[in-house]
mmCIF file of C-alpha atoms in Angstrom:
data_model
loop_
_atom_site.group_PDB
_atom_site.id
_atom_site.type_symbol
_atom_site.label_atom_id
_atom_site.label_comp_id
_atom_site.label_asym_id
_atom_site.label_seq_id
_atom_site.Cartn_x
_atom_site.Cartn_y
_atom_site.Cartn_z
ATOM 1 C CA LEU A 202 -1.504 11.232 30.723
ATOM 2 C CA LEU A 203 -0.201 13.989 28.427
ATOM 3 C CA SER A 204 -2.041 16.446 30.664
ATOM 4 C CA SER A 205 -0.530 15.069 33.876
ATOM 5 C CA PRO A 206 1.032 17.671 36.194
ATOM 6 C CA ASN A 207 4.006 15.307 36.632
ATOM 7 C CA LYS A 208 6.872 15.998 34.203
ATOM 8 C CA ASP A 209 8.046 12.385 34.133
ATOM 9 C CA VAL A 210 4.528 11.135 33.367
ATOM 10 C CA TYR A 211 3.814 13.440 30.436
ATOM 11 C CA GLU A 212 7.316 13.039 28.964
ATOM 12 C CA GLN A 213 7.154 9.242 29.167
ATOM 13 C CA SER A 214 3.607 9.221 27.785
ATOM 14 C CA MET A 215 4.718 11.270 24.806
ATOM 15 C CA TRP A 216 7.704 8.981 24.276
ATOM 16 C CA ILE A 217 5.486 5.879 24.345
ATOM 17 C CA LEU A 218 3.034 7.384 21.832
ATOM 18 C CA GLY A 219 5.916 8.269 19.516
ATOM 19 C CA SER A 220 7.264 4.733 19.817
ATOM 20 C CA ILE A 221 3.860 3.275 18.968
ATOM 21 C CA ALA A 222 3.635 5.477 15.884
ATOM 22 C CA VAL A 223 7.157 4.730 14.629
ATOM 23 C CA GLY A 224 6.814 1.021 15.260
ATOM 24 C CA ASP A 225 3.786 0.979 13.058
ATOM 25 C CA SER A 226 5.000 3.101 10.149
ATOM 26 C CA PRO A 227 5.583 1.727 6.634
ATOM 27 C CA GLY A 228 9.025 0.234 6.223
ATOM 28 C CA SER A 229 9.719 -0.042 9.946
ATOM 29 C CA SER A 230 10.825 -3.357 11.312
ATOM 30 C CA SER A 231 9.022 -5.250 13.987
ATOM 31 C CA PRO A 232 10.998 -7.336 16.474
ATOM 32 C CA GLY A 233 10.526 -10.342 14.180
ATOM 33 C CA GLY A 234 12.094 -8.482 11.280
ATOM 34 C CA ASN A 235 8.886 -8.172 9.269
ATOM 35 C CA SER A 236 7.968 -4.724 8.044
ATOM 36 C CA SER A 237 4.415 -3.492 8.389
ATOM 37 C CA ALA A 238 4.321 -3.415 4.584
ATOM 38 C CA ASN A 239 4.146 -7.226 4.800
ATOM 39 C CA SER A 240 0.778 -6.918 6.513
ATOM 40 C CA LEU A 241 -0.811 -5.834 3.251
ATOM 41 C CA GLU A 242 -2.729 -8.525 1.445
ATOM 42 C CA GLY A 243 -4.308 -7.757 -1.891
ATOM 43 C CA GLY A 244 -4.143 -3.994 -1.202
ATOM 44 C CA ARG A 245 -6.074 -4.364 2.056
ATOM 45 C CA ASP A 246 -4.695 -3.947 5.549
ATOM 46 C CA LYS A 247 -5.197 -7.037 7.716
ATOM 47 C CA SER A 248 -5.544 -4.814 10.756
ATOM 48 C CA VAL A 249 -5.941 -1.188 11.621
ATOM 49 C CA SER A 250 -2.607 0.508 12.208
ATOM 50 C CA ALA A 251 -1.803 1.519 15.757
ATOM 51 C CA ARG A 252 -0.970 5.014 14.498
ATOM 52 C CA ASP A 253 -4.468 5.369 13.030
ATOM 53 C CA VAL A 254 -5.995 4.277 16.333
ATOM 54 C CA ILE A 255 -3.997 6.754 18.430
ATOM 55 C CA LEU A 256 -4.705 9.559 15.942
ATOM 56 C CA ALA A 257 -8.425 8.725 15.997
ATOM 57 C CA ALA A 258 -8.281 8.790 19.814
ATOM 58 C CA GLY A 259 -7.329 12.479 19.626
ATOM 59 C CA VAL A 260 -3.619 12.245 20.385
ATOM 60 C CA MET A 261 -2.704 15.146 18.116
ATOM 61 C CA ASN A 262 -4.579 17.859 20.019
ATOM 62 C CA GLN A 263 -3.426 16.531 23.406
ATOM 63 C CA LEU A 264 0.169 16.328 22.176
ATOM 64 C CA LEU A 265 0.085 19.889 20.842
ATOM 65 C CA ARG A 266 -1.441 21.172 24.110
ATOM 66 C CA CYS A 267 1.292 19.468 26.107
ATOM 67 C CA LEU A 268 4.034 20.944 23.913
ATOM 68 C CA GLU A 269 2.536 24.430 24.163
ATOM 69 C CA ALA A 270 2.066 24.147 27.946
ATOM 70 C CA HIS A 271 5.800 23.461 28.458
ATOM 71 C CA PRO A 272 7.758 25.437 25.818
ATOM 72 C CA GLU A 273 10.755 25.838 28.153
ATOM 73 C CA ASN A 274 11.186 22.066 28.564
ATOM 74 C CA LEU A 275 13.773 21.223 25.879
ATOM 75 C CA SER A 276 13.606 17.493 26.562
ATOM 76 C CA LEU A 277 9.848 17.531 26.003
ATOM 77 C CA GLN A 278 10.182 19.639 22.844
ATOM 78 C CA ARG A 279 12.657 17.082 21.462
ATOM 79 C CA ILE A 280 10.393 14.146 22.317
ATOM 80 C CA GLY A 281 7.346 15.997 21.002
ATOM 81 C CA SER A 282 8.904 16.986 17.679
ATOM 82 C CA TRP A 283 10.087 13.372 17.252
ATOM 83 C CA THR A 284 6.602 12.087 18.062
ATOM 84 C CA LEU A 285 4.961 14.507 15.605
ATOM 85 C CA SER A 286 7.329 13.335 12.881
ATOM 86 C CA ASN A 287 6.499 9.695 13.659
ATOM 87 C CA LEU A 288 2.767 10.393 13.619
ATOM 88 C CA VAL A 289 2.829 11.873 10.116
ATOM 89 C CA GLU A 290 5.678 9.880 8.502
ATOM 90 C CA GLY A 291 4.344 7.891 5.570
ATOM 91 C CA ILE A 292 0.761 8.699 6.474
ATOM 92 C CA PHE A 293 -0.049 9.754 2.940
ATOM 93 C CA GLN A 294 1.714 6.802 1.329
ATOM 94 C CA GLN A 295 -0.292 4.331 3.377
ATOM 95 C CA SER A 296 -2.902 2.264 1.614
ATOM 96 C CA ASN A 297 -5.762 4.260 3.106
ATOM 97 C CA HIS A 298 -7.554 3.887 -0.191
ATOM 98 C CA GLY A 299 -7.859 0.834 -2.375
ATOM 99 C CA LYS A 300 -7.249 0.864 -6.120
ATOM 100 C CA ASN A 301 -10.890 1.760 -6.759
ATOM 101 C CA GLY A 302 -10.717 4.690 -4.311
ATOM 102 C CA SER A 303 -12.618 2.966 -1.520
ATOM 103 C CA LYS A 304 -11.362 3.247 2.031
ATOM 104 C CA THR A 305 -9.648 0.173 3.387
ATOM 105 C CA SER A 306 -9.948 1.149 7.029
ATOM 106 C CA GLU A 307 -12.583 2.727 9.231
ATOM 107 C CA TYR A 308 -9.843 5.067 10.472
ATOM 108 C CA SER A 309 -8.357 7.718 8.219
ATOM 109 C CA SER A 310 -5.257 9.066 9.887
ATOM 110 C CA SER A 311 -4.943 12.027 7.558
ATOM 111 C CA ASP A 312 -8.409 13.173 8.662
ATOM 112 C CA GLU A 313 -7.087 13.453 12.229
ATOM 113 C CA ILE A 314 -4.499 16.104 11.311
ATOM 114 C CA GLU A 315 -5.843 19.627 11.727
ATOM 115 C CA MET A 316 -3.319 21.861 10.029
ATOM 116 C CA SER A 317 -4.769 24.974 11.673
ATOM 117 C CA THR A 318 -3.791 23.694 15.134
ATOM 118 C CA LEU A 319 -0.585 21.939 14.067
ATOM 119 C CA LEU A 320 1.095 24.733 12.078
ATOM 120 C CA PRO A 321 1.379 27.300 14.899
ATOM 121 C CA VAL A 322 3.215 24.701 17.005
ATOM 122 C CA LEU A 323 5.481 23.774 14.101
ATOM 123 C CA ARG A 324 6.146 27.481 13.472
ATOM 124 C CA ARG A 325 7.262 27.888 17.098
ATOM 125 C CA LEU A 326 9.405 24.749 16.965
ATOM 126 C CA LEU A 327 11.095 26.020 13.791
ATOM 127 C CA ARG A 328 12.246 29.084 15.754
ATOM 128 C CA MET A 329 14.052 27.028 18.393
ATOM 129 C CA ALA A 330 17.846 26.844 18.290
ATOM 130 C CA ASP A 331 18.088 23.127 19.079
ATOM 131 C CA ALA A 332 19.205 21.095 16.035
ATOM 132 C CA GLU A 333 17.297 17.984 17.126
ATOM 133 C CA VAL A 334 14.006 19.867 17.429
ATOM 134 C CA LEU A 335 14.655 21.600 14.099
ATOM 135 C CA SER A 336 15.435 18.323 12.350
ATOM 136 C CA TYR A 337 12.278 16.535 13.549
ATOM 137 C CA THR A 338 10.136 19.592 12.854
ATOM 138 C CA CYS A 339 11.444 19.826 9.300
ATOM 139 C CA TRP A 340 10.780 16.112 8.813
ATOM 140 C CA THR A 341 7.223 16.623 10.086
ATOM 141 C CA LEU A 342 6.695 19.408 7.550
ATOM 142 C CA SER A 343 8.218 17.283 4.806
ATOM 143 C CA HIS A 344 5.830 14.406 5.574
ATOM 144 C CA LEU A 345 2.855 16.779 5.700
ATOM 145 C CA CYS A 346 3.798 18.170 2.291
ATOM 146 C CA ASP A 347 3.670 14.614 0.902
ATOM 147 C CA GLY A 348 -0.065 14.881 1.504
ATOM 148 C CA PRO A 349 -2.810 16.849 -0.177
ATOM 149 C CA SER A 350 -2.062 20.138 -1.920
ATOM 150 C CA SER A 351 -4.094 21.883 0.793
ATOM 151 C CA HIS A 352 -1.325 20.991 3.289
ATOM 152 C CA ILE A 353 1.312 22.491 1.023
ATOM 153 C CA ALA A 354 -0.823 25.610 0.598
ATOM 154 C CA GLU A 355 -1.041 26.033 4.373
ATOM 155 C CA VAL A 356 2.725 25.641 4.772
ATOM 156 C CA VAL A 357 3.530 28.238 2.088
ATOM 157 C CA THR A 358 0.926 30.826 3.061
ATOM 158 C CA SER A 359 0.105 32.711 6.223
ATOM 159 C CA LYS A 360 -3.321 33.759 7.446
ATOM 160 C CA ASP A 361 -1.782 36.169 9.940
ATOM 161 C CA PRO A 362 -1.278 39.575 8.267
ATOM 162 C CA LYS A 363 1.646 40.282 10.636
ATOM 163 C CA ALA A 364 3.464 37.073 9.679
ATOM 164 C CA PRO A 365 6.117 37.068 6.955
ATOM 165 C CA LYS A 366 4.969 36.368 3.402
ATOM 166 C CA GLY A 367 5.491 32.801 2.261
ATOM 167 C CA GLY A 368 4.362 31.048 5.422
ATOM 168 C CA LEU A 369 7.100 28.775 6.740
ATOM 169 C CA VAL A 370 9.155 28.872 3.537
ATOM 170 C CA PRO A 371 11.444 31.788 4.559
ATOM 171 C CA ARG A 372 12.451 29.944 7.742
ATOM 172 C CA LEU A 373 12.994 26.707 5.809
ATOM 173 C CA VAL A 374 15.258 28.602 3.391
ATOM 174 C CA GLU A 375 17.221 30.003 6.370
ATOM 175 C CA LEU A 376 17.658 26.467 7.670
ATOM 176 C CA LEU A 377 19.366 25.432 4.414
ATOM 177 C CA GLU A 378 22.428 27.199 5.845
ATOM 178 C CA HIS A 379 22.256 25.402 9.192
ATOM 179 C CA GLN A 380 25.526 23.845 10.346
ATOM 180 C CA SER A 381 23.961 20.368 10.696
ATOM 181 C CA TRP A 382 23.003 18.265 7.692
ATOM 182 C CA ARG A 383 20.371 16.699 9.965
ATOM 183 C CA VAL A 384 18.525 20.018 9.680
ATOM 184 C CA THR A 385 19.405 20.995 6.109
ATOM 185 C CA LYS A 386 18.371 17.653 4.592
ATOM 186 C CA PRO A 387 14.725 17.659 5.787
ATOM 187 C CA ALA A 388 14.482 21.449 5.177
ATOM 188 C CA LEU A 389 15.557 20.877 1.577
ATOM 189 C CA ARG A 390 13.182 17.922 1.169
ATOM 190 C CA THR A 391 10.298 20.038 2.474
ATOM 191 C CA ILE A 392 11.094 22.830 0.040
ATOM 192 C CA GLY A 393 11.316 20.280 -2.768
#
């Protein structure tokens, strides 16, 4: 439905996917008040997380295509940047690996994140003027940098010879002077 020609359909689809991801993230509360962290028993997940399932279903590429197909739609860019942040929040703190290094789930959400397709979209979102989009985009980058050092390397470098040196870092530094703390806080956390 993210590729629907109907604006209401693709916006609502993106919103629903973001809600699924946030409702399933570590530390979030379910309607009963239990956090998903309570579903861990002996270091093993009782069930596969919904976020892992939607990532394994290929949501990331479809989401990025939808965002790139409608760059003038501010509402969609806000929903999309929020959804991206929800999809990667806590993904690297999850118990994807047991104490002995074995996988605890057949799905590995971090394997579903292709930095080479994600970073150009994040780079574009970081250039938008909207504080909400900037805030969620910075949070997405912050969560990605909680992951493997290869993610950090991709954020701080640029493969494009015409791009500024330092990858996304110069823009993140600029955002430290943003008028909203909702932008400066995640920009600072990403840099940290």
